[in-house]
């Protein structure tokens, strides 16, 4: 049932006469409900109802929005409003009552009592391929993004983290497309990778989202706090999906987060973003070997993989079961279907002439990594974006880890403990562990299943071994215990 018409003010002055004309216009338009009018006028139903009550003259913006929602001519009603304002002595200096109405309208807008003329935004990128594996993690993610305690507690934002190239965006998009079915008011997406163009601070992100939701530019507050407040209000009142992809650090998005009753927020980051409280977290590992073979079959064809499984196992081993490395290698091989799969893999891995560094059985560490590039996408570029923000001490730690004498495990990952690495750099264990945690949040390491032990994938290891010796850079003081956290700002998207 629509909003009941408020009684017309008894005063017969120009304000009441103007309200009466607004009512006649609405009647001539078929008496649309104020809520229906609000979707077109972008003012709340209560503001539009007040405009036609005659107790005070509405602002020009409200009057024109009312008229246009009922099919009135904008120029005609602008002239009528100025005539009423002059007759009432209200033009040129706002009375306290009018100021109160304007403030009320502003509050209504910030409380998200607006409905955009534009269709709901659908900003989610497409999924390039069906997601391989991750079934248990997807089930856990669905549980973390569902309201708890019978819907009494709203779902908290979810952070999906992991090392460079582990497939965070692909996982987030699969989850997002599932959730979007039950969130009809739209999907908002922001790529916060430093390599992507666009606004990167919270206020800029909020402004872009408000525009996507149909809020006119002149109605988006200039004040960053008010703009973010309006965005949060909309999120609280609508059923929206928000994906913040490639977040660099906590302060970039902290003000954008809200546990809304109906909306959902998904975040991807190389970092675990431990500075954010009250959120859910999932960390993606590399694929297991069966999942790697499934991904290669998807890229190369099941028959081709089934006929030469050994070549595919060699490729998966060289890639450390990292989804991005497998994807780039698989697409590169798929572009040459006339080649035997074994020959394609050998050529890509550098097993031919010039592909070794002179030691028996040892490939040049950077050759395979350098070839993992398709178009504008390269694994080396992503690793470089993480490495460039490390301090010399963190770079030295990564280099020492990569040069460790520990042989790779069965999954081709080198594992080492913080204590052993501390001996390599002749430092105490605590600051070394702090640096390792920072390298983990940079997306260059991962935890092993054993406490205090870290894993270095073959791709990150090959990258580290091709970098200049960090000891040749300008010297910096050794990090004191507990101080390493303040030295390396390494959070980058994956």
Coordinates of C-alpha atoms in Angstrom, one line a residue, residues 3-446:
X3 CA 2.0 6.3 1.3
X4 CA -1.2 8.2 2.4
X5 CA -1.4 11.8 1.3
X6 CA -0.7 14.3 4.1
X7 CA -3.5 16.8 4.8
X8 CA -2.9 20.1 2.9
X9 CA -1.8 23.0 5.1
X10 CA -4.8 25.3 5.9
X11 CA -2.8 28.4 5.0
X12 CA -4.0 29.7 1.6
X13 CA -0.7 31.5 0.8
X14 CA 1.6 30.9 -2.2
X15 CA 3.3 27.9 -0.5
X16 CA 0.0 26.2 -0.1
X17 CA -1.1 27.1 -3.6
X18 CA 2.2 25.7 -5.0
X19 CA 1.6 22.4 -3.1
X20 CA -1.9 22.2 -4.5
X21 CA -0.5 22.5 -8.0
X22 CA 1.9 19.7 -7.3
X23 CA -1.0 17.6 -6.1
X24 CA -3.0 18.3 -9.3
X25 CA 0.0 17.4 -11.4
X26 CA 0.3 14.1 -9.5
X27 CA -3.4 13.4 -9.9
X28 CA -3.2 14.1 -13.7
X29 CA -0.3 11.6 -13.9
X30 CA -2.5 8.9 -12.5
X31 CA -1.7 9.4 -8.8
X32 CA 1.6 7.3 -8.7
X33 CA 2.8 6.2 -5.3
X34 CA 5.4 8.3 -3.6
X35 CA 7.7 5.3 -3.5
X36 CA 7.4 4.8 -7.2
X37 CA 8.1 8.5 -7.7
X38 CA 11.1 8.3 -5.4
X39 CA 12.8 5.8 -7.8
X40 CA 12.6 8.4 -10.5
X41 CA 13.1 11.5 -8.5
X42 CA 16.0 10.2 -6.4
X43 CA 14.6 11.8 -3.3
X44 CA 12.9 9.8 -0.6
X45 CA 9.1 9.3 -0.5
X46 CA 8.9 11.3 2.7
X47 CA 10.7 14.3 1.1
X48 CA 8.3 14.2 -1.9
X49 CA 5.3 13.9 0.4
X50 CA 6.4 17.0 2.4
X51 CA 6.8 18.9 -0.9
X52 CA 3.1 18.5 -1.6
X53 CA 1.9 19.2 1.9
X54 CA 2.1 23.0 1.8
X55 CA 3.6 23.6 5.1
X56 CA 6.9 25.0 3.6
X57 CA 8.2 25.6 0.2
X58 CA 10.3 22.7 -1.1
X59 CA 13.7 23.4 -2.5
X60 CA 13.9 24.0 -6.3
X61 CA 15.7 20.6 -6.7
X62 CA 12.9 18.7 -4.9
X63 CA 10.2 20.6 -6.7
X64 CA 11.7 19.9 -10.1
X65 CA 12.3 16.2 -9.2
X66 CA 8.7 15.9 -8.1
X67 CA 7.4 17.5 -11.3
X68 CA 9.6 15.4 -13.6
X69 CA 8.6 12.2 -11.8
X70 CA 4.9 13.1 -12.8
X71 CA 5.7 14.1 -16.4
X72 CA 5.8 17.8 -15.8
X73 CA 7.7 20.3 -17.9
X74 CA 10.9 21.3 -16.1
X75 CA 11.0 24.9 -17.4
X76 CA 7.4 25.5 -16.5
X77 CA 7.8 24.2 -13.0
X78 CA 11.0 26.1 -12.4
X79 CA 9.2 29.3 -13.3
X80 CA 6.3 28.4 -11.0
X81 CA 8.7 27.7 -8.1
X82 CA 10.4 31.1 -8.6
X83 CA 7.0 32.9 -8.6
X84 CA 6.0 31.1 -5.4
X85 CA 9.3 31.9 -3.8
X86 CA 9.0 35.6 -4.7
X87 CA 5.4 35.8 -3.4
X88 CA 6.4 34.1 -0.2
X89 CA 9.5 36.3 0.2
X90 CA 11.7 33.2 0.2
X91 CA 13.9 33.7 -2.8
X92 CA 17.4 34.9 -2.1
X93 CA 17.5 34.2 1.6
X94 CA 16.6 30.9 3.1
X95 CA 14.4 30.9 6.1
X96 CA 15.2 28.7 9.1
X97 CA 12.3 26.4 8.1
X98 CA 13.7 26.0 4.6
X99 CA 17.2 25.4 5.9
X100 CA 15.8 22.6 8.1
X101 CA 14.1 21.0 5.1
X102 CA 17.3 21.2 3.1
X103 CA 19.2 19.6 6.0
X104 CA 16.5 16.9 6.3
X105 CA 16.9 16.2 2.6
X106 CA 20.6 16.0 2.9
X107 CA 20.3 13.5 5.8
X108 CA 17.8 11.5 3.8
X109 CA 20.2 11.3 0.9
X110 CA 23.0 10.2 3.2
X111 CA 20.7 7.6 4.8
X112 CA 20.4 6.1 1.3
X113 CA 16.7 6.8 0.8
X114 CA 17.5 7.2 -2.9
X115 CA 16.8 4.9 -5.9
X116 CA 18.8 5.3 -9.0
X117 CA 17.4 5.8 -12.5
X118 CA 20.1 3.6 -14.0
X119 CA 19.9 -0.2 -14.0
X120 CA 21.7 -2.1 -11.2
X121 CA 25.4 -2.2 -11.9
X122 CA 26.9 -5.5 -13.1
X123 CA 30.6 -4.9 -12.9
X124 CA 31.9 -8.4 -12.2
X125 CA 34.5 -9.4 -14.8
X126 CA 33.8 -12.7 -16.7
X127 CA 35.3 -16.0 -15.5
X128 CA 37.9 -17.0 -18.2
X129 CA 37.6 -20.7 -17.3
X130 CA 35.7 -22.8 -14.8
X131 CA 37.5 -22.9 -11.5
X132 CA 39.6 -26.0 -11.0
X133 CA 39.6 -27.7 -7.6
X134 CA 39.1 -25.6 -4.5
X135 CA 35.8 -27.4 -3.6
X136 CA 36.3 -27.5 0.1
X137 CA 37.6 -23.9 0.2
X138 CA 34.5 -22.8 -1.8
X139 CA 32.3 -24.5 0.7
X140 CA 34.0 -22.8 3.5
X141 CA 33.8 -19.4 1.8
X142 CA 30.1 -19.9 1.3
X143 CA 29.7 -20.5 5.0
X144 CA 31.8 -17.5 5.9
X145 CA 29.7 -15.2 3.7
X146 CA 26.3 -16.5 5.0
X147 CA 24.6 -14.8 8.0
X148 CA 25.0 -16.6 11.3
X149 CA 22.8 -17.3 14.2
X150 CA 19.7 -17.7 12.0
X151 CA 20.3 -14.4 10.2
X152 CA 20.6 -12.4 13.4
X153 CA 24.3 -11.6 12.8
X154 CA 25.1 -10.2 9.3
X155 CA 27.9 -11.8 7.2
X156 CA 31.3 -10.1 7.8
X157 CA 33.6 -9.2 4.8
X158 CA 35.8 -12.0 3.6
X159 CA 39.5 -11.7 2.8
X160 CA 41.0 -14.1 0.3
X161 CA 44.8 -14.1 0.5
X162 CA 47.7 -16.1 -1.0
X163 CA 51.0 -15.9 -2.8
X164 CA 51.6 -14.3 -6.1
X165 CA 49.8 -16.3 -8.9
X166 CA 47.8 -18.6 -6.6
X167 CA 44.5 -17.7 -8.2
X168 CA 42.9 -15.3 -5.7
X169 CA 40.9 -13.3 -8.3
X170 CA 39.6 -16.5 -10.0
X171 CA 38.5 -17.9 -6.7
X172 CA 36.8 -14.6 -5.7
X173 CA 35.0 -14.3 -9.0
X174 CA 33.7 -17.9 -8.8
X175 CA 32.3 -17.1 -5.3
X176 CA 31.0 -13.7 -6.4
X177 CA 29.1 -15.0 -9.3
X178 CA 27.4 -17.5 -7.0
X179 CA 26.5 -14.9 -4.4
X180 CA 25.3 -12.4 -7.1
X181 CA 22.2 -14.6 -7.8
X182 CA 20.7 -13.5 -4.5
X183 CA 21.9 -9.9 -4.5
X184 CA 19.7 -8.2 -7.1
X185 CA 20.6 -4.6 -6.4
X186 CA 23.9 -5.0 -8.3
X187 CA 27.6 -6.0 -8.2
X188 CA 30.4 -3.5 -7.7
X189 CA 34.0 -4.3 -8.6
X190 CA 37.2 -2.4 -8.1
X191 CA 40.7 -3.5 -9.3
X192 CA 43.1 -2.0 -6.9
X193 CA 46.3 -3.4 -8.4
X194 CA 48.9 -0.6 -8.8
X195 CA 49.2 -1.5 -12.4
X196 CA 45.5 -0.8 -13.0
X197 CA 44.3 2.7 -13.6
X198 CA 41.8 4.3 -11.3
X199 CA 41.3 5.8 -7.8
X200 CA 43.0 3.9 -5.0
X201 CA 42.0 5.6 -1.8
X202 CA 38.8 4.8 0.1
X203 CA 37.0 8.0 -0.8
X204 CA 37.9 7.6 -4.5
X205 CA 36.6 4.0 -4.5
X206 CA 33.4 5.1 -2.8
X207 CA 32.9 7.9 -5.3
X208 CA 33.2 5.5 -8.2
X209 CA 30.8 3.1 -6.6
X210 CA 28.2 5.8 -5.9
X211 CA 28.3 6.9 -9.6
X212 CA 27.8 3.3 -10.6
X213 CA 24.8 3.1 -8.4
X214 CA 23.3 6.1 -10.2
X215 CA 24.0 8.9 -7.8
X216 CA 24.5 12.1 -9.9
X217 CA 28.0 13.6 -9.6
X218 CA 26.6 16.8 -8.1
X219 CA 24.9 14.9 -5.3
X220 CA 28.1 13.0 -4.3
X221 CA 29.5 14.8 -1.2
X222 CA 33.0 16.3 -1.7
X223 CA 33.9 15.6 1.9
X224 CA 35.6 12.2 1.9
X225 CA 34.0 11.2 5.2
X226 CA 30.5 12.1 4.0
X227 CA 31.1 10.3 0.7
X228 CA 32.1 7.1 2.5
X229 CA 29.2 7.5 4.9
X230 CA 26.7 7.7 2.0
X231 CA 28.3 4.6 0.4
X232 CA 28.0 2.7 3.6
X233 CA 24.4 3.8 4.0
X234 CA 23.6 2.5 0.6
X235 CA 25.3 -0.8 1.3
X236 CA 23.3 -1.1 4.5
X237 CA 20.0 -0.6 2.8
X238 CA 20.4 -2.6 -0.4
X239 CA 21.4 -6.1 -1.5
X240 CA 24.7 -5.5 -3.1
X241 CA 27.8 -7.5 -3.8
X242 CA 31.2 -5.7 -3.6
X243 CA 34.5 -7.1 -4.8
X244 CA 37.7 -5.3 -3.8
X245 CA 40.4 -7.0 -5.9
X246 CA 44.1 -6.7 -5.2
X247 CA 44.0 -4.7 -2.0
X248 CA 47.4 -3.4 -1.0
X249 CA 47.0 -2.5 2.6
X250 CA 44.4 -2.2 5.3
X251 CA 43.9 1.6 5.3
X252 CA 43.0 1.4 1.6
X253 CA 39.7 -0.2 2.4
X254 CA 39.1 -0.1 6.1
X255 CA 36.5 2.7 5.9
X256 CA 34.6 0.9 3.2
X257 CA 33.9 -2.2 5.2
X258 CA 30.6 -2.9 6.9
X259 CA 28.8 -6.0 8.0
X260 CA 25.6 -5.2 6.2
X261 CA 22.4 -7.2 6.7
X262 CA 21.9 -8.1 3.0
X263 CA 25.1 -7.0 1.2
X264 CA 28.3 -9.0 0.8
X265 CA 32.0 -7.9 0.5
X266 CA 34.8 -10.0 -0.9
X267 CA 38.4 -8.8 -0.7
X268 CA 41.5 -10.3 -2.4
X269 CA 45.0 -9.5 -1.3
X270 CA 48.5 -11.0 -1.2
X271 CA 48.6 -9.9 2.4
X272 CA 46.4 -11.5 5.1
X273 CA 45.5 -7.9 6.1
X274 CA 45.8 -8.8 9.8
X275 CA 45.1 -5.2 10.7
X276 CA 41.5 -5.6 9.8
X277 CA 39.3 -6.9 12.7
X278 CA 36.0 -8.6 12.6
X279 CA 36.4 -10.2 9.1
X280 CA 36.6 -13.7 7.7
X281 CA 39.7 -15.1 6.1
X282 CA 40.7 -17.8 3.7
X283 CA 44.3 -18.4 2.5
X284 CA 44.6 -20.2 -0.8
X285 CA 47.4 -22.8 -1.2
X286 CA 48.9 -24.0 -4.5
X287 CA 46.9 -26.7 -6.4
X288 CA 47.5 -30.3 -5.6
X289 CA 49.0 -32.4 -8.5
X290 CA 45.7 -33.9 -9.6
X291 CA 44.2 -30.4 -9.8
X292 CA 47.2 -29.2 -11.8
X293 CA 46.6 -32.0 -14.3
X294 CA 42.9 -31.0 -14.5
X295 CA 43.8 -27.4 -15.3
X296 CA 46.2 -28.5 -18.0
X297 CA 43.5 -30.8 -19.5
X298 CA 41.2 -27.8 -19.6
X299 CA 43.8 -25.7 -21.4
X300 CA 45.3 -28.3 -23.7
X301 CA 42.5 -30.9 -24.1
X302 CA 41.9 -34.1 -22.2
X303 CA 43.1 -36.3 -25.0
X304 CA 46.3 -34.5 -25.4
X305 CA 47.1 -34.6 -21.7
X306 CA 46.0 -38.2 -21.4
X307 CA 48.3 -39.3 -24.3
X308 CA 51.4 -37.6 -22.7
X309 CA 50.9 -37.4 -19.0
X310 CA 54.6 -37.4 -18.1
X311 CA 55.2 -34.2 -20.0
X312 CA 52.3 -32.6 -18.1
X313 CA 53.7 -33.9 -14.8
X314 CA 57.1 -32.3 -15.5
X315 CA 55.4 -29.0 -16.4
X316 CA 53.3 -29.0 -13.2
X317 CA 56.4 -29.8 -11.1
X318 CA 58.3 -26.9 -12.7
X319 CA 55.4 -24.5 -12.1
X320 CA 55.1 -25.6 -8.5
X321 CA 51.4 -26.3 -9.1
X322 CA 50.9 -22.5 -9.2
X323 CA 47.7 -21.8 -11.2
X324 CA 49.0 -18.7 -13.0
X325 CA 52.2 -20.4 -14.0
X326 CA 50.2 -23.4 -15.3
X327 CA 47.8 -21.1 -17.1
X328 CA 50.4 -19.1 -18.9
X329 CA 52.4 -22.2 -19.8
X330 CA 49.3 -24.1 -20.9
X331 CA 48.1 -21.3 -23.2
X332 CA 51.6 -20.9 -24.7
X333 CA 51.7 -24.6 -25.5
X334 CA 48.1 -24.6 -26.8
X335 CA 49.0 -22.0 -29.3
X336 CA 51.2 -24.6 -31.1
X337 CA 49.0 -27.6 -31.5
X338 CA 51.3 -29.1 -34.2
X339 CA 54.1 -29.7 -31.7
X340 CA 54.3 -32.9 -29.7
X341 CA 53.5 -32.1 -26.1
X342 CA 56.8 -33.5 -24.8
X343 CA 58.7 -31.3 -27.2
X344 CA 56.7 -28.2 -26.3
X345 CA 57.3 -28.7 -22.6
X346 CA 61.1 -29.4 -23.0
X347 CA 61.4 -26.3 -25.2
X348 CA 59.5 -24.2 -22.6
X349 CA 61.5 -25.5 -19.7
X350 CA 64.8 -24.8 -21.4
X351 CA 65.9 -28.4 -21.8
X352 CA 67.2 -27.7 -25.2
X353 CA 70.6 -26.2 -26.2
X354 CA 71.4 -23.0 -24.2
X355 CA 68.7 -23.8 -21.6
X356 CA 71.1 -24.9 -18.8
X357 CA 73.5 -22.8 -16.7
X358 CA 76.5 -25.2 -17.2
X359 CA 75.9 -27.5 -14.2
X360 CA 74.7 -31.0 -14.9
X361 CA 70.9 -31.2 -14.7
X362 CA 70.5 -27.6 -13.7
X363 CA 68.4 -25.2 -15.7
X364 CA 69.1 -21.5 -15.9
X365 CA 66.8 -20.3 -13.1
X366 CA 65.2 -17.4 -14.9
X367 CA 64.7 -18.8 -18.4
X368 CA 61.5 -20.6 -17.8
X369 CA 60.1 -17.8 -15.7
X370 CA 60.9 -15.3 -18.4
X371 CA 58.9 -17.3 -20.9
X372 CA 55.8 -17.4 -18.7
X373 CA 54.3 -14.5 -20.6
X374 CA 51.2 -14.2 -22.8
X375 CA 50.3 -10.8 -24.2
X376 CA 50.4 -8.3 -21.3
X377 CA 50.3 -10.9 -18.6
X378 CA 53.5 -12.2 -17.1
X379 CA 54.3 -13.9 -13.9
X380 CA 57.6 -12.2 -13.7
X381 CA 56.0 -8.8 -13.7
X382 CA 53.8 -9.7 -10.7
X383 CA 56.7 -11.0 -8.8
X384 CA 58.6 -7.9 -9.6
X385 CA 55.8 -5.7 -8.3
X386 CA 56.1 -7.4 -4.9
X387 CA 59.9 -7.4 -4.8
X388 CA 60.3 -3.7 -5.6
X389 CA 58.7 -2.7 -2.3
X390 CA 60.9 -4.8 -0.1
X391 CA 63.6 -3.3 2.0
X392 CA 67.2 -4.5 1.4
X393 CA 67.0 -6.7 4.5
X394 CA 63.9 -8.4 3.2
X395 CA 65.5 -8.9 -0.2
X396 CA 68.6 -10.3 1.4
X397 CA 66.4 -12.8 3.4
X398 CA 64.6 -13.9 0.2
X399 CA 67.9 -14.3 -1.6
X400 CA 69.4 -16.4 1.2
X401 CA 66.3 -18.5 1.3
X402 CA 66.5 -19.1 -2.5
X403 CA 70.2 -20.0 -2.2
X404 CA 69.6 -22.5 0.6
X405 CA 71.2 -25.9 0.3
X406 CA 67.9 -27.6 1.3
X407 CA 66.7 -29.7 -1.6
X408 CA 63.1 -29.2 -2.9
X409 CA 60.4 -31.4 -1.5
X410 CA 58.2 -33.7 -3.5
X411 CA 56.1 -30.7 -4.5
X412 CA 59.2 -28.8 -5.7
X413 CA 59.0 -26.3 -2.9
X414 CA 62.0 -25.5 -0.7
X415 CA 61.1 -25.5 3.0
X416 CA 63.2 -23.8 5.7
X417 CA 62.7 -22.8 9.3
X418 CA 63.1 -19.4 10.7
X419 CA 65.9 -20.6 13.0
X420 CA 67.9 -22.0 10.1
X421 CA 67.5 -18.9 8.1
X422 CA 68.6 -16.8 11.1
X423 CA 71.8 -18.7 11.2
X424 CA 72.4 -18.0 7.5
X425 CA 72.2 -14.2 8.0
X426 CA 73.7 -14.3 11.4
X427 CA 70.8 -12.7 13.1
X428 CA 68.6 -13.6 16.0
X429 CA 65.4 -15.6 15.1
X430 CA 62.8 -13.0 16.1
X431 CA 63.6 -10.2 13.6
X432 CA 64.2 -12.9 10.9
X433 CA 60.7 -14.4 11.6
X434 CA 59.2 -10.9 11.3
X435 CA 60.9 -10.5 7.9
X436 CA 59.6 -13.9 6.8
X437 CA 56.1 -12.9 7.8
X438 CA 56.5 -9.8 5.7
X439 CA 57.7 -11.8 2.8
X440 CA 54.7 -14.0 3.3
X441 CA 52.4 -11.0 3.2
X442 CA 54.2 -9.8 0.0
X443 CA 53.1 -13.0 -1.7
X444 CA 56.6 -14.4 -2.0
X445 CA 56.5 -17.1 0.7
X446 CA 53.9 -19.4 2.3

